[in-house]
Amino acid sequence: MADAPSDPLTRLVHHLSRLPGIGSRSATRLAYHIVRDGSIASDLAEALVLVDEQVGRCSLCCDISASDPCKLCLDPRRDSSLICVVERTQDLRALERTGEFRGRYHVLEGALSPLDGIGPEELRISELLARIENDVEEVILATNATVSGDATALYLSRLLKPLGLKVSRIARGVSVGAELEYTDSSTLLRALEERREI
Ligand code: ZN
């Protein structure tokens, strides 16, 4: 960042406030806390460097992973004919917590939102299409039950159905406006089981 302030504390506040959900007031509070407790700064710095160096993205499913391909993509017990498409890594983790889904995943890294400048090019759609070969039979669209999640599901279904695939959407067991990440496992499992072809 070329315009990062040179004063160390101001610089820390500047970078913390770049995180989602952290305004300048929260960033300042966190920065003071880090300064007051000397052990946090070095632990945090070390953890950040390790994440930066060792954690990347799986080139197949686009999930955050320390290895490429990730463990899930390499697991031979997983059903390659079934791909569950989610918006974010957190959604994948939520579905994994149900312990029932045995297919594979694809992480889009967001949802279509024209007002925020997020179009198909900003999502991992070309990576998804590159996987739709060979043995994929069904794609489950498990984007959030929000306006942008629904728009993304509709867009993907129009893209995928002409390829001769079964395309399904998770059921509305997930309440309208809800994000998968915050939905309990039993509700998620039901939504997955009651998915409908679209
Ligand atoms: Zn993967």
PDB file of N, CA, C and O in Angstrom, residues 7 28-29 37 42 50 59 65 75 80 99 104 108 111 126-127 133 145 147 161 171 180 182 193:
ATOM      1  N   ASP A   7       3.795   6.356  10.605  1.00  0.00           N
ATOM      2  CA  ASP A   7       3.745   6.158  12.059  1.00  0.00           C
ATOM      3  C   ASP A   7       3.238   4.740  12.339  1.00  0.00           C
ATOM      4  O   ASP A   7       2.189   4.335  11.814  1.00  0.00           O
ATOM      5  N   THR A  28      -8.887   1.133  15.793  1.00  0.00           N
ATOM      6  CA  THR A  28      -8.114   1.862  16.802  1.00  0.00           C
ATOM      7  C   THR A  28      -8.116   1.107  18.128  1.00  0.00           C
ATOM      8  O   THR A  28      -7.082   0.942  18.782  1.00  0.00           O
ATOM      9  N   ARG A  29      -9.288   0.594  18.494  1.00  0.00           N
ATOM     10  CA  ARG A  29      -9.414  -0.153  19.754  1.00  0.00           C
ATOM     11  C   ARG A  29      -8.535  -1.402  19.712  1.00  0.00           C
ATOM     12  O   ARG A  29      -7.798  -1.706  20.650  1.00  0.00           O
ATOM     13  N   ASP A  37      -0.803  -5.362  25.047  1.00  0.00           N
ATOM     14  CA  ASP A  37      -0.431  -6.736  25.363  1.00  0.00           C
ATOM     15  C   ASP A  37       0.675  -7.181  24.396  1.00  0.00           C
ATOM     16  O   ASP A  37       0.405  -7.606  23.271  1.00  0.00           O
ATOM     17  N   SER A  42       3.544 -10.229  18.512  1.00  0.00           N
ATOM     18  CA  SER A  42       4.464 -11.174  17.875  1.00  0.00           C
ATOM     19  C   SER A  42       3.736 -12.449  17.430  1.00  0.00           C
ATOM     20  O   SER A  42       4.015 -12.984  16.351  1.00  0.00           O
ATOM     21  N   LEU A  50       2.740 -16.896   8.395  1.00  0.00           N
ATOM     22  CA  LEU A  50       2.530 -18.300   8.038  1.00  0.00           C
ATOM     23  C   LEU A  50       1.344 -18.473   7.086  1.00  0.00           C
ATOM     24  O   LEU A  50       1.416 -19.218   6.101  1.00  0.00           O
ATOM     25  N   SER A  59      -6.577 -25.372  -6.772  1.00  0.00           N
ATOM     26  CA  SER A  59      -6.814 -24.974  -8.165  1.00  0.00           C
ATOM     27  C   SER A  59      -8.023 -25.687  -8.774  1.00  0.00           C
ATOM     28  O   SER A  59      -8.511 -25.296  -9.827  1.00  0.00           O
ATOM     29  N   SER A  65      -6.832 -23.536   1.027  1.00  0.00           N
ATOM     30  CA  SER A  65      -6.168 -24.776   1.400  1.00  0.00           C
ATOM     31  C   SER A  65      -4.661 -24.581   1.506  1.00  0.00           C
ATOM     32  O   SER A  65      -4.078 -23.750   0.817  1.00  0.00           O
ATOM     33  N   ASP A  75      -9.525 -36.797  -1.977  1.00  0.00           N
ATOM     34  CA  ASP A  75     -10.119 -37.923  -1.260  1.00  0.00           C
ATOM     35  C   ASP A  75     -10.827 -38.875  -2.241  1.00  0.00           C
ATOM     36  O   ASP A  75     -11.846 -38.514  -2.831  1.00  0.00           O
ATOM     37  N   SER A  80     -17.213 -38.042  -7.351  1.00  0.00           N
ATOM     38  CA  SER A  80     -16.859 -36.995  -8.316  1.00  0.00           C
ATOM     39  C   SER A  80     -17.996 -36.626  -9.257  1.00  0.00           C
ATOM     40  O   SER A  80     -17.904 -35.653  -9.992  1.00  0.00           O
ATOM     41  N   GLY A  99     -21.927 -33.728   7.908  1.00  0.00           N
ATOM     42  CA  GLY A  99     -21.331 -35.065   7.873  1.00  0.00           C
ATOM     43  C   GLY A  99     -21.977 -36.008   6.884  1.00  0.00           C
ATOM     44  O   GLY A  99     -21.697 -37.202   6.879  1.00  0.00           O
ATOM     45  N   ARG A 104     -18.333 -33.598  -4.098  1.00  0.00           N
ATOM     46  CA  ARG A 104     -17.254 -32.609  -4.034  1.00  0.00           C
ATOM     47  C   ARG A 104     -17.858 -31.217  -4.042  1.00  0.00           C
ATOM     48  O   ARG A 104     -19.053 -31.043  -4.228  1.00  0.00           O
ATOM     49  N   LEU A 108     -17.289 -20.420  -5.137  1.00  0.00           N
ATOM     50  CA  LEU A 108     -17.348 -19.323  -6.119  1.00  0.00           C
ATOM     51  C   LEU A 108     -16.606 -18.066  -5.672  1.00  0.00           C
ATOM     52  O   LEU A 108     -16.276 -17.219  -6.488  1.00  0.00           O
ATOM     53  N   ALA A 111     -21.009 -13.961  -4.770  1.00  0.00           N
ATOM     54  CA  ALA A 111     -22.240 -14.139  -5.531  1.00  0.00           C
ATOM     55  C   ALA A 111     -22.407 -12.924  -6.430  1.00  0.00           C
ATOM     56  O   ALA A 111     -21.826 -11.865  -6.161  1.00  0.00           O
ATOM     57  N   SER A 126     -15.334 -19.859 -14.374  1.00  0.00           N
ATOM     58  CA  SER A 126     -14.578 -20.553 -15.430  1.00  0.00           C
ATOM     59  C   SER A 126     -13.895 -21.801 -14.856  1.00  0.00           C
ATOM     60  O   SER A 126     -13.803 -22.836 -15.519  1.00  0.00           O
ATOM     61  N   GLU A 127     -13.464 -21.716 -13.576  1.00  0.00           N
ATOM     62  CA  GLU A 127     -12.869 -22.884 -12.930  1.00  0.00           C
ATOM     63  C   GLU A 127     -13.911 -23.998 -12.752  1.00  0.00           C
ATOM     64  O   GLU A 127     -13.588 -25.176 -12.856  1.00  0.00           O
ATOM     65  N   GLU A 133     -16.591 -31.893 -16.851  1.00  0.00           N
ATOM     66  CA  GLU A 133     -16.244 -32.765 -17.964  1.00  0.00           C
ATOM     67  C   GLU A 133     -16.512 -34.175 -17.475  1.00  0.00           C
ATOM     68  O   GLU A 133     -17.093 -34.372 -16.433  1.00  0.00           O
ATOM     69  N   ALA A 145     -29.657 -18.159   0.374  1.00  0.00           N
ATOM     70  CA  ALA A 145     -31.047 -17.837   0.040  1.00  0.00           C
ATOM     71  C   ALA A 145     -31.263 -16.330   0.102  1.00  0.00           C
ATOM     72  O   ALA A 145     -32.146 -15.823   0.797  1.00  0.00           O
ATOM     73  N   VAL A 147     -30.978 -12.464  -2.366  1.00  0.00           N
ATOM     74  CA  VAL A 147     -31.219 -12.013  -3.742  1.00  0.00           C
ATOM     75  C   VAL A 147     -30.015 -12.358  -4.624  1.00  0.00           C
ATOM     76  O   VAL A 147     -30.165 -12.911  -5.718  1.00  0.00           O
ATOM     77  N   LYS A 161     -27.231 -26.187 -17.560  1.00  0.00           N
ATOM     78  CA  LYS A 161     -28.222 -27.126 -18.089  1.00  0.00           C
ATOM     79  C   LYS A 161     -28.009 -27.490 -19.555  1.00  0.00           C
ATOM     80  O   LYS A 161     -28.151 -28.658 -19.921  1.00  0.00           O
ATOM     81  N   ALA A 171     -33.144 -26.881  -1.048  1.00  0.00           N
ATOM     82  CA  ALA A 171     -34.520 -26.548  -0.700  1.00  0.00           C
ATOM     83  C   ALA A 171     -34.581 -25.325   0.191  1.00  0.00           C
ATOM     84  O   ALA A 171     -33.585 -24.899   0.770  1.00  0.00           O
ATOM     85  N   LEU A 180     -25.852 -19.664   4.602  1.00  0.00           N
ATOM     86  CA  LEU A 180     -25.564 -21.047   4.986  1.00  0.00           C
ATOM     87  C   LEU A 180     -24.696 -21.135   6.235  1.00  0.00           C
ATOM     88  O   LEU A 180     -24.902 -21.973   7.103  1.00  0.00           O
ATOM     89  N   TYR A 182     -24.583 -19.540   8.812  1.00  0.00           N
ATOM     90  CA  TYR A 182     -25.238 -19.376  10.109  1.00  0.00           C
ATOM     91  C   TYR A 182     -26.451 -20.288  10.270  1.00  0.00           C
ATOM     92  O   TYR A 182     -27.256 -20.118  11.179  1.00  0.00           O
ATOM     93  N   GLU A 193     -31.011 -32.528   1.244  1.00  0.00           N
ATOM     94  CA  GLU A 193     -31.740 -33.740   0.870  1.00  0.00           C
ATOM     95  C   GLU A 193     -32.981 -33.424   0.031  1.00  0.00           C
ATOM     96  O   GLU A 193     -33.362 -34.180  -0.854  1.00  0.00           O
TER      97      GLU A 193
END
